[in-house]
Amino acid sequence: MSSTADEDATSSSLLGTSATSSPQRDFFPYASVAEEAAVIISEISTLPESRGPLRGFCGDLVRRVRLLSPLLDEIRDGAGDGFSGLVECLGTVHDALVCARDMLRSVYDDSKIYQAYKREAKISEFTRVNEQMEKALSSFPYNDLPMSEEVREQVELVHLQFRRAIHKVDAPDPLLTRDLAVVWGHHDKHTDPTILKRISEKLQLKSLDDIKKESVALHELVISSGGDPDNRLEEMSSLLRKLKDFVLSENPITETPASSRSGSVKHRSPVIPDEFRCPISLELMQDPVIVSTGQTYERSCIQKWLDAGHKTCPKTQQHLTHTTLTPNFVLKGLISQWCESNGIEPPKLKTASRDRKPGKHTECDRAGINSLMARLESGTQEEQRSAAGELRLLAKRNANNRVCIAEAGAIPLLVNLLASPDLRTQEHAVTALLNLSIHENNKGIIVDSGAIVKIVEVLNFGSMEARENAAATLFSLSVVDKNKVAIGEAGAIPPLINLLCQGSPRGKKDAATAIFNLCINQGNKVLAVKAGLVGLLMGFLEDPTCGMIDEALAILAILASNPDGKIAINEAKPVPCLVEVMKSNSPRNKEYAAAILWSVCTVDAGQVRVMKEMGAAEVLKELAETGTDRAKRKASSLLDLINQLDVQNGEDEGSIVS
């Protein structure tokens, strides 16, 4: 939750949340799962538009999934009360949505050339996801739930669409198939530009940026497959080189030569010789190095390959007798000469070894990190403070450093420093853990090192900067489902609420983000309500200058799905503030306000009367016409409550007259 908080923008899984023993909270499990499923749909809806040979399949799947949002909204608002077995049905839908999301992400990130080659296998993946979604909806009792006819008909339509999609036969593009066969059959020969143009358009590889992304995707594919994927690496690399040269020829670069200051000239970028390209990235090499097989690669690319645990040469698949990388000075000189003769600035290393300053580290300086480890473990207080500060900066710099620092065993040592009496050391340690937690695998190591309780202690007693970074760390860790429970049980919510009151603008945002994510868990909602969160959030709504209205509405909307939360919000007399929000605010905030109003009005008819007396009907009518889909539904439901009140009042008056 950044500048605009959104209850649907946080990823987590609550299938493991258990119901409390209290009868009034029997709905907790299904509400949690419905909430999480809504989060997954939101993530799918915000994925970038897919490009390449599978974009039609992606678009159809995203469109169908989006249409399930109203069903989950109805369930989160109480449509599932009293229905046994709903948790299991929702869990099946949730699992199918996760599979759909993961596959869509994979398609977006994967090589488009490889997708074209493996088209049938990729389509089979879509079929399996469609089958899983259809099966989940087949077992779902949506016809028995008390929901609007409009939503029921929409779900029936989506169910039918998934059923049809399973049996849909999609014929391959014959022209693309033929063009690829021509290129792959003669990959070492000249290819007709007309064919390359068609392939470029079909695969959506039409700009240099597209080509660069495809090169990275192909590189990742080689690493993840452990070598030559389907023995097609040479053909795919050749096609990518040809497409890159074609794109460059179609999009000439305009440059101004150093020798001429008047005007500019059109300059077609020269074709880079294959021997100057890295076989992995296909880019012009900056720092060519030789491996034991005699092949030359860009240093950063082959180092990444080796760091992933591979012991073979990517190009030849021969076993590497050693992993020493020898600089290829001859080739580097030839590349420089070629660049100069073609009017291109020779490539420069981002961090040359000769420019390295004392105390600085390369992208992954293992020896330097080990030295810092020794100072963390047995150094003086000043040395520990300095080492923690350097690790903080290294972890912030890039992903490779985060992996190397964790592999060196620094996380348990940093966790121990959270209890340091030196506040600056404590601040460095918690911020280093925050930066390390960005890497998904490090989250588990941090939690297993006993960090949660100590981070909460920093949140209670640390410096203001340390408290703010502790809040951000808890948010990062809470992305993992089971950690939400552990963080709540460790007592994090009260100090987060204190930070929400006392922190800097950034600190308040960090605290709100952490609270929002933790409150996806039903048990944490109860803890937050008991800690007085609702009153503080209502205060934010009453002060338009506080800069926290987005966050306040998002958290209140998620608390409103809890019985204790409804009661607390109801007691805070929220109607005037929420009606004002609906009059002039962002579409998302209007949606939140309408959802909160609906929650409290369904438990207290008196709030409907207050809403009517404030003249909210006109605002609701406008929202029912112009709001988001969910806002329209909530506004229409609230108007129905006002109309029912009018009818009831009319009947009462009639009784008095008679």
XYZ file of C-alpha atoms in Angstrom:
658
model
C 0.000 0.000 0.000
C 1.798 3.092 -1.202
C 0.233 6.430 -1.953
C -3.159 4.865 -2.575
C -3.901 2.078 -0.164
C -5.816 -0.834 -1.611
C -7.136 -3.818 0.300
C -6.796 -5.812 -2.949
C -3.136 -4.925 -3.562
C -1.437 -7.155 -0.998
C -0.490 -10.754 -1.673
C -0.837 -13.377 1.057
C -2.518 -16.679 1.843
C -4.909 -17.183 4.774
C -6.016 -20.749 4.187
C -4.287 -21.772 7.382
C -6.216 -19.318 9.589
C -8.329 -21.173 12.135
C -11.717 -20.079 13.400
C -12.108 -18.886 16.942
C -14.444 -20.719 19.294
C -16.893 -17.849 19.573
C -20.160 -18.601 17.693
C -20.404 -15.076 16.309
C -17.122 -15.592 14.465
C -17.981 -18.870 12.729
C -17.642 -17.094 9.369
C -13.982 -16.229 9.918
C -12.451 -19.020 7.820
C -14.558 -18.446 4.710
C -14.248 -14.647 5.002
C -10.465 -14.964 5.145
C -10.287 -17.231 2.127
C -12.700 -15.022 0.146
C -10.595 -11.989 1.018
C -7.429 -13.710 -0.123
C -9.047 -14.898 -3.353
C -10.082 -11.286 -4.032
C -6.454 -10.250 -3.540
C -5.333 -12.807 -6.138
C -7.913 -11.515 -8.644
C -6.672 -7.977 -8.059
C -3.099 -9.106 -8.719
C -4.186 -10.787 -11.949
C -6.097 -7.663 -13.020
C -3.032 -5.463 -12.545
C -0.616 -7.695 -14.459
C 0.834 -6.002 -17.558
C -0.884 -6.801 -20.807
C 0.661 -9.942 -22.243
C 2.486 -9.737 -25.567
C 3.706 -12.378 -27.939
C 2.174 -15.549 -29.366
C 0.004 -16.290 -26.292
C -1.516 -12.848 -25.749
C -5.003 -13.987 -26.842
C -5.047 -16.824 -24.300
C -3.819 -14.487 -21.555
C -6.407 -11.838 -22.363
C -9.281 -14.354 -22.280
C -8.159 -15.815 -18.952
C -7.713 -12.402 -17.295
C -11.136 -11.253 -18.514
C -12.886 -14.345 -17.122
C -11.128 -14.140 -13.769
C -12.018 -10.461 -13.338
C -15.700 -11.324 -13.680
C -15.511 -13.382 -10.460
C -14.834 -10.289 -8.297
C -18.528 -9.542 -7.571
C -19.031 -13.099 -6.276
C -16.234 -12.682 -3.726
C -17.490 -9.220 -2.759
C -20.902 -10.700 -1.947
C -19.333 -13.464 0.152
C -17.063 -11.050 2.025
C -20.144 -8.979 2.829
C -21.852 -11.939 4.484
C -23.597 -13.854 1.698
C -22.024 -17.102 2.921
C -23.328 -17.069 6.502
C -24.615 -20.479 7.544
C -23.364 -22.458 4.534
C -21.311 -25.464 5.571
C -18.483 -26.527 3.309
C -18.002 -23.030 1.906
C -14.408 -22.847 3.152
C -13.446 -25.921 1.123
C -15.196 -24.600 -1.992
C -13.513 -21.212 -1.663
C -10.183 -22.906 -1.046
C -10.541 -24.758 -4.354
C -11.317 -21.485 -6.165
C -8.385 -19.800 -4.404
C -5.950 -22.543 -5.464
C -7.158 -22.329 -9.064
C -6.702 -18.547 -9.042
C -3.148 -18.916 -7.712
C -2.334 -21.308 -10.563
C -3.812 -18.839 -13.064
C -1.828 -15.942 -11.624
C 1.458 -17.845 -11.568
C 1.019 -19.031 -15.144
C 0.161 -15.518 -16.382
C 3.243 -14.113 -14.657
C 5.343 -16.843 -16.244
C 3.991 -16.094 -19.716
C 4.733 -12.393 -19.286
C 8.324 -13.050 -18.187
C 9.186 -15.955 -20.472
C 10.949 -15.812 -23.828
C 8.482 -15.103 -26.647
C 10.630 -17.068 -29.088
C 10.548 -20.103 -26.793
C 6.778 -19.715 -26.385
C 6.406 -19.839 -30.161
C 8.547 -22.984 -30.313
C 6.686 -24.672 -27.410
C 3.267 -23.348 -28.386
C 1.359 -26.612 -27.979
C 2.846 -27.267 -24.533
C 2.010 -23.714 -23.432
C -1.579 -24.033 -24.669
C -1.866 -27.260 -22.657
C -0.963 -25.255 -19.551
C -3.841 -22.861 -20.266
C -6.163 -25.841 -20.736
C -5.140 -27.262 -17.352
C -5.802 -23.926 -15.640
C -9.188 -23.615 -17.360
C -10.039 -27.158 -16.238
C -9.062 -26.311 -12.665
C -11.185 -23.143 -12.684
C -14.169 -24.980 -14.213
C -13.917 -27.767 -11.647
C -13.732 -25.258 -8.795
C -16.839 -23.422 -10.012
C -18.699 -26.712 -10.589
C -18.413 -27.539 -6.879
C -19.255 -23.985 -5.780
C -22.799 -23.459 -4.387
C -23.333 -20.040 -5.955
C -26.922 -20.920 -6.880
C -27.729 -21.482 -3.189
C -26.112 -18.332 -1.785
C -28.258 -15.248 -1.050
C -26.807 -12.903 -3.653
C -28.171 -10.610 -6.335
C -29.518 -12.187 -9.508
C -27.125 -10.082 -11.565
C -24.055 -11.516 -9.788
C -25.410 -15.079 -10.004
C -25.986 -14.794 -13.751
C -22.496 -13.354 -14.217
C -20.899 -16.285 -12.364
C -22.947 -18.768 -14.415
C -21.698 -17.079 -17.581
C -18.058 -17.256 -16.441
C -18.514 -20.918 -15.504
C -19.853 -21.645 -18.984
C -16.955 -19.764 -20.601
C -14.388 -21.834 -18.677
C -16.197 -25.017 -19.736
C -16.093 -23.992 -23.391
C -12.436 -22.936 -23.145
C -11.416 -26.469 -22.120
C -12.646 -27.904 -25.409
C -11.715 -24.980 -27.609
C -9.324 -25.992 -30.397
C -7.016 -23.170 -31.412
C -5.322 -23.704 -34.754
C -1.693 -22.546 -34.966
C -0.802 -19.572 -37.118
C 0.327 -21.313 -40.340
C 2.330 -18.325 -41.598
C 4.242 -17.916 -38.328
C 4.909 -21.657 -38.187
C 6.286 -21.606 -41.740
C 8.403 -18.484 -41.150
C 9.971 -19.957 -38.013
C 10.691 -23.205 -39.843
C 12.475 -21.241 -42.582
C 14.611 -19.313 -40.087
C 15.445 -22.330 -37.929
C 16.179 -24.477 -40.945
C 18.708 -21.918 -42.237
C 19.775 -20.189 -39.041
C 23.314 -19.667 -40.266
C 22.219 -18.014 -43.520
C 20.717 -14.699 -44.588
C 16.967 -14.405 -43.942
C 14.508 -12.423 -46.037
C 13.667 -9.176 -44.148
C 10.000 -9.698 -45.033
C 9.994 -12.904 -43.001
C 11.765 -11.210 -40.087
C 9.237 -8.396 -40.160
C 6.336 -10.842 -39.893
C 7.993 -12.725 -37.022
C 8.822 -9.454 -35.271
C 5.183 -8.370 -35.414
C 3.730 -11.748 -34.444
C 6.034 -12.108 -31.416
C 5.727 -8.409 -30.489
C 9.511 -7.930 -30.678
C 9.393 -4.635 -32.521
C 11.666 -2.313 -30.559
C 15.124 -2.414 -29.042
C 13.516 -2.514 -25.612
C 11.517 -5.584 -26.666
C 14.694 -7.234 -27.950
C 16.538 -6.474 -24.718
C 13.757 -7.992 -22.606
C 13.708 -11.054 -24.851
C 17.477 -11.406 -24.474
C 17.141 -11.350 -20.679
C 14.273 -13.861 -20.814
C 16.307 -16.192 -23.007
C 19.254 -15.823 -20.653
C 17.060 -16.737 -17.660
C 15.659 -19.692 -19.591
C 19.147 -21.058 -20.213
C 19.996 -20.785 -16.519
C 16.704 -22.254 -15.254
C 16.873 -25.193 -17.673
C 20.458 -25.925 -16.723
C 21.804 -25.680 -20.238
C 20.387 -25.842 -23.751
C 16.556 -25.811 -23.573
C 15.254 -28.525 -25.917
C 18.538 -28.315 -27.875
C 17.231 -25.143 -29.511
C 19.481 -22.522 -27.937
C 21.593 -21.996 -31.047
C 18.546 -21.564 -33.306
C 16.761 -19.261 -30.838
C 19.886 -17.156 -30.300
C 20.390 -16.880 -34.042
C 16.798 -15.742 -34.544
C 17.122 -13.159 -31.773
C 20.311 -11.760 -33.372
C 18.569 -11.506 -36.729
C 15.552 -9.800 -35.163
C 17.813 -7.360 -33.351
C 19.653 -6.473 -36.556
C 16.317 -6.119 -38.364
C 14.913 -3.829 -35.670
C 18.059 -1.688 -35.792
C 17.814 -1.419 -39.567
C 14.148 -0.411 -39.334
C 14.762 2.095 -36.529
C 17.972 4.007 -37.354
C 19.579 5.891 -34.493
C 20.073 9.628 -34.909
C 23.457 10.720 -33.578
C 25.616 13.827 -33.698
C 29.267 13.003 -34.509
C 31.865 14.579 -32.255
C 33.597 16.061 -35.282
C 30.524 18.004 -36.308
C 28.636 20.369 -34.014
C 26.258 21.703 -36.614
C 23.193 19.545 -37.180
C 22.827 15.817 -36.862
C 23.016 12.981 -39.334
C 21.078 9.789 -39.710
C 23.239 6.879 -38.700
C 22.292 3.256 -39.104
C 23.697 1.309 -36.184
C 26.236 -1.201 -37.556
C 25.613 -4.923 -37.172
C 27.618 -6.259 -34.230
C 29.826 -9.215 -35.245
C 28.702 -12.441 -33.573
C 32.143 -13.018 -32.059
C 31.785 -9.708 -30.157
C 28.480 -10.748 -28.594
C 28.178 -12.702 -25.354
C 26.645 -16.123 -26.169
C 24.374 -15.763 -23.118
C 23.080 -12.172 -23.306
C 23.732 -11.658 -27.059
C 24.893 -8.129 -26.172
C 28.197 -6.469 -27.088
C 30.687 -7.611 -24.461
C 32.183 -5.098 -22.049
C 34.429 -7.378 -20.011
C 35.042 -10.588 -22.017
C 36.493 -13.511 -20.061
C 37.550 -17.024 -21.055
C 36.370 -20.183 -19.260
C 38.223 -23.501 -19.126
C 36.636 -24.753 -22.388
C 38.086 -21.786 -24.296
C 34.703 -20.079 -24.838
C 34.399 -16.354 -24.138
C 31.529 -14.731 -22.233
C 30.631 -11.419 -20.641
C 31.974 -11.622 -17.081
C 28.715 -10.720 -15.293
C 26.708 -13.248 -17.330
C 28.996 -16.230 -16.845
C 29.486 -15.330 -13.172
C 25.714 -15.447 -12.680
C 25.679 -18.848 -14.379
C 28.409 -20.150 -12.079
C 26.797 -18.646 -8.977
C 23.631 -20.602 -9.833
C 25.661 -23.798 -9.270
C 26.298 -24.829 -12.886
C 29.544 -26.677 -13.676
C 29.257 -26.756 -17.464
C 30.004 -24.391 -20.328
C 26.648 -22.861 -21.456
C 27.553 -22.992 -25.151
C 29.287 -26.379 -25.466
C 27.817 -28.146 -22.393
C 31.336 -29.432 -21.616
C 32.278 -29.874 -17.972
C 34.349 -26.974 -16.624
C 37.601 -28.273 -15.163
C 37.842 -25.078 -13.071
C 35.854 -21.869 -12.603
C 38.659 -19.360 -13.020
C 37.697 -16.538 -15.393
C 40.595 -15.272 -17.530
C 40.270 -11.795 -19.073
C 40.292 -11.902 -22.890
C 42.392 -8.778 -23.494
C 42.873 -9.518 -27.198
C 39.128 -9.645 -27.877
C 38.529 -6.620 -25.680
C 41.038 -4.669 -27.786
C 39.373 -5.803 -31.025
C 35.977 -4.702 -29.691
C 37.388 -1.284 -28.839
C 38.911 -0.915 -32.321
C 35.650 -1.953 -33.973
C 33.709 0.547 -31.867
C 36.061 3.398 -32.784
C 36.002 2.586 -36.503
C 32.188 2.572 -36.476
C 31.786 5.767 -34.490
C 30.541 3.968 -31.375
C 31.763 4.756 -27.884
C 33.588 1.673 -26.541
C 31.659 -0.069 -23.745
C 32.728 0.904 -20.249
C 32.525 -1.251 -17.185
C 30.220 0.003 -14.473
C 32.803 -0.850 -11.832
C 36.327 -1.405 -13.064
C 38.692 -3.150 -10.635
C 41.321 -0.479 -11.016
C 38.833 2.143 -9.875
C 37.857 0.251 -6.750
C 38.376 2.291 -3.620
C 39.305 0.941 -0.193
C 36.240 -0.108 1.784
C 34.126 -0.542 -1.375
C 32.946 -3.888 -2.721
C 32.257 -5.401 -6.104
C 28.765 -6.659 -6.962
C 29.428 -9.683 -4.788
C 32.751 -9.395 -3.002
C 32.666 -12.561 -0.931
C 36.023 -11.911 0.703
C 34.895 -8.424 1.713
C 31.615 -9.751 3.092
C 33.441 -12.419 5.096
C 35.638 -9.687 6.563
C 32.544 -7.764 7.623
C 31.170 -10.962 9.147
C 34.224 -11.319 11.353
C 33.770 -7.754 12.608
C 30.085 -8.383 13.301
C 30.842 -11.511 15.285
C 33.776 -10.496 17.432
C 34.574 -6.831 16.816
C 34.309 -3.912 19.187
C 31.042 -2.008 19.413
C 32.369 0.566 16.978
C 33.501 -2.160 14.540
C 30.117 -3.867 14.774
C 28.348 -0.571 14.087
C 30.555 0.077 11.052
C 30.188 -3.482 9.698
C 26.397 -3.418 10.113
C 26.298 -0.071 8.306
C 28.339 -1.434 5.377
C 26.153 -4.544 5.112
C 23.102 -2.269 5.167
C 24.423 -0.413 2.119
C 25.555 -3.572 0.316
C 22.157 -5.221 0.809
C 20.473 -2.139 -0.583
C 22.635 -2.115 -3.721
C 21.544 -5.245 -5.632
C 20.060 -8.742 -5.469
C 23.430 -10.521 -5.793
C 24.636 -8.889 -2.599
C 21.482 -9.960 -0.741
C 22.109 -13.570 -1.728
C 25.830 -13.462 -0.892
C 25.297 -11.793 2.507
C 22.708 -14.405 3.471
C 24.887 -17.279 2.249
C 27.760 -15.939 4.346
C 25.619 -16.360 7.481
C 25.203 -12.689 8.317
C 21.480 -12.787 9.119
C 21.700 -14.443 12.590
C 24.484 -12.014 13.531
C 22.409 -9.022 12.445
C 19.426 -10.366 14.398
C 21.601 -10.523 17.522
C 22.599 -6.890 16.996
C 18.941 -5.846 17.234
C 19.439 -6.076 20.993
C 22.559 -3.876 20.920
C 22.564 -1.057 23.494
C 23.989 1.197 20.787
C 20.982 2.700 18.999
C 22.916 3.417 15.809
C 24.069 -0.219 15.578
C 20.492 -1.321 16.185
C 19.308 0.996 13.411
C 21.878 -0.353 10.948
C 20.984 -3.959 11.823
C 17.212 -3.606 11.375
C 17.664 -1.681 8.114
C 20.091 -4.310 6.789
C 17.487 -6.979 7.580
C 14.858 -4.892 5.787
C 17.032 -4.736 2.664
C 17.877 -8.448 2.870
C 14.197 -9.379 3.258
C 13.517 -8.093 -0.251
C 14.969 -11.405 -1.486
C 12.204 -13.973 -1.035
C 14.432 -16.783 0.270
C 15.873 -14.547 2.980
C 12.490 -14.015 4.643
C 12.479 -17.542 6.034
C 16.062 -17.273 7.279
C 15.266 -14.012 9.079
C 12.195 -15.462 10.803
C 13.950 -18.732 11.684
C 16.709 -16.673 13.340
C 14.185 -15.409 15.892
C 13.988 -11.926 14.415
C 10.280 -11.145 14.817
C 10.266 -10.668 18.598
C 13.457 -8.592 18.458
C 12.136 -6.431 15.607
C 9.043 -5.729 17.715
C 11.356 -4.660 20.565
C 13.049 -2.209 18.189
C 9.593 -1.010 17.152
C 8.868 -0.290 20.820
C 12.138 1.182 22.041
C 14.408 2.054 19.106
C 15.208 5.428 17.565
C 12.523 6.882 15.304
C 14.381 5.824 12.132
C 14.902 2.332 13.546
C 11.191 2.093 14.472
C 10.143 3.149 10.972
C 12.452 0.633 9.322
C 11.292 -2.041 11.781
C 7.715 -1.392 10.621
C 8.794 -1.728 6.989
C 10.626 -4.983 7.828
C 7.539 -6.440 9.489
C 5.513 -5.562 6.400
C 8.056 -7.323 4.174
C 8.009 -10.440 6.371
C 4.202 -10.424 6.644
C 3.893 -11.159 2.935
C 4.389 -14.794 3.996
C 1.068 -16.019 5.417
C 2.253 -17.792 8.568
C 4.331 -14.768 9.553
C 1.198 -12.623 9.894
C 0.081 -14.725 12.848
C 3.551 -14.772 14.425
C 3.948 -11.001 14.091
C 0.528 -10.374 15.630
C 1.239 -12.773 18.508
C 4.582 -11.033 19.128
C 2.677 -7.868 20.040
C 3.522 -5.800 16.969
C 0.152 -4.117 16.471
C 0.114 -1.698 19.471
C 3.583 -0.228 18.685
C 2.634 0.008 15.010
C -0.417 2.030 16.039
C 1.846 4.247 18.176
C 4.086 4.815 15.152
C 0.979 5.637 13.125
C 0.364 8.437 15.662
C 3.906 9.674 16.240
C 5.976 8.873 13.174
C 7.208 11.063 10.360
C 5.068 11.080 7.203
C 7.171 8.209 5.861
C 6.972 6.374 9.192
C 3.197 6.679 9.278
C 2.999 5.223 5.774
C 5.267 2.313 6.799
C 3.147 1.643 9.891
C -0.117 1.812 7.917
C 1.234 -0.566 5.276
C 2.285 -3.095 7.914
C -1.035 -2.813 9.795
C -3.015 -3.215 6.595
C -1.186 -6.376 5.593
C -1.352 -7.880 9.085
C -5.104 -7.225 9.265
C -5.752 -9.503 6.322
C -5.530 -12.121 9.089
C -8.797 -12.243 11.067
C -7.119 -12.669 14.444
C -5.034 -9.548 13.885
C -8.184 -7.586 13.067
C -9.460 -8.343 16.560
C -6.127 -7.277 18.092
C -6.127 -4.041 16.094
C -9.674 -3.155 17.112
C -8.908 -3.852 20.791
C -5.804 -1.627 20.535
C -7.978 1.338 19.526
C -7.069 1.510 15.846
C -10.557 2.474 14.650
C -10.669 5.722 16.621
C -7.295 6.795 15.267
C -8.317 6.048 11.675
C -11.581 7.974 12.051
C -9.495 10.903 13.275
C -7.504 10.766 10.039
C -10.738 10.931 8.035
C -11.812 14.039 9.923
C -8.522 15.818 9.116
C -8.088 16.207 5.332
C -4.620 17.737 5.833
C -3.140 14.674 7.570
C -2.252 12.940 4.298
C -3.463 9.568 5.587
C -7.011 9.364 4.213
C -6.130 6.719 1.607
C -4.547 4.461 4.204
C -7.284 5.041 6.799
C -10.056 4.066 4.386
C -8.212 0.959 3.171
C -7.669 -0.334 6.712
C -11.219 0.529 7.839
C -12.600 -1.326 4.813
C -10.732 -4.464 5.769
C -11.686 -4.142 9.475
C -15.346 -3.777 8.491
C -15.443 -7.447 7.476
C -14.941 -8.391 11.145
C -17.803 -8.309 13.723
C -15.697 -6.462 16.311
C -14.555 -4.070 13.600
C -18.128 -3.331 12.532
C -19.127 -2.575 16.107
C -16.137 -0.271 16.684
C -16.684 1.592 13.402
C -20.409 1.889 14.164
C -19.682 3.376 17.591
C -17.386 5.978 16.001
C -20.390 7.536 14.172
C -18.736 7.232 10.745
C -21.562 8.318 8.441
C -20.759 12.064 8.138
C -17.069 11.453 7.332
C -17.796 8.680 4.857
C -20.471 10.662 3.038
C -17.994 13.530 2.658
C -15.464 11.085 1.176
C -18.031 9.950 -1.387
C -18.690 13.541 -2.408
C -15.151 14.413 -3.463
C -12.353 11.880 -3.434
C -10.636 9.298 -5.618
C -12.740 6.484 -7.171
C -10.986 3.921 -4.978
C -11.649 5.886 -1.789
C -15.317 6.365 -2.735
C -15.520 2.596 -3.164
C -13.993 2.038 0.272
C -16.365 4.539 1.867
C -19.415 2.875 0.301
C -18.208 -0.591 1.393
C -17.673 0.585 4.999
C -21.089 2.269 5.059
C -22.733 -0.899 3.791
C -21.060 -2.962 6.521
C -22.235 -0.730 9.374
C -25.707 -0.097 7.946
C -26.418 -3.828 7.769
C -25.931 -4.113 11.547
C -27.442 -0.788 12.657
C -30.532 0.603 10.959
C -29.950 3.838 12.832
C -26.993 4.559 10.553
C -29.324 4.313 7.545
C -31.500 6.992 9.136
C -28.466 9.241 9.712
C -27.367 8.702 6.127
C -30.826 9.656 4.837
C -30.991 12.767 7.025
C -27.624 13.910 5.616
C -29.021 13.776 2.087
C -26.678 10.932 1.090
C -29.160 9.599 -1.483
C -28.028 12.045 -4.172
C -24.369 11.191 -3.596
C -25.166 7.490 -3.741
C -27.163 7.872 -6.956
C -24.175 9.541 -8.625
C -21.825 6.859 -7.305
C -24.161 4.108 -8.554
C -23.775 5.566 -12.053
C -20.122 6.668 -12.171
C -18.221 4.660 -9.544
C -16.092 1.556 -9.845
C -17.979 -1.717 -10.341
C -17.853 -2.519 -6.640
C -18.773 1.045 -5.675
C -21.809 0.875 -7.966
C -23.022 -2.301 -6.281
C -22.525 -0.907 -2.772
C -24.174 2.394 -3.641
C -27.187 0.584 -5.127
C -27.494 -1.588 -2.023
C -27.333 1.469 0.249
C -30.039 3.186 -1.821
C -32.192 0.085 -1.358
C -31.781 0.403 2.423
C -32.838 4.068 2.273
C -35.862 3.163 0.138
C -36.830 0.405 2.568
C -36.645 2.929 5.388
C -38.942 5.290 3.439
C -41.446 2.483 2.880
C -41.328 1.504 6.530
C -41.844 5.106 7.642
C -44.801 5.411 5.271
C -46.406 2.293 6.717
C -45.867 3.559 10.258
C -47.493 6.888 9.424
C -50.416 5.054 7.830
C -50.904 3.038 10.986
C -50.989 6.195 13.119
C -53.597 7.881 10.860
C -55.891 4.866 10.869
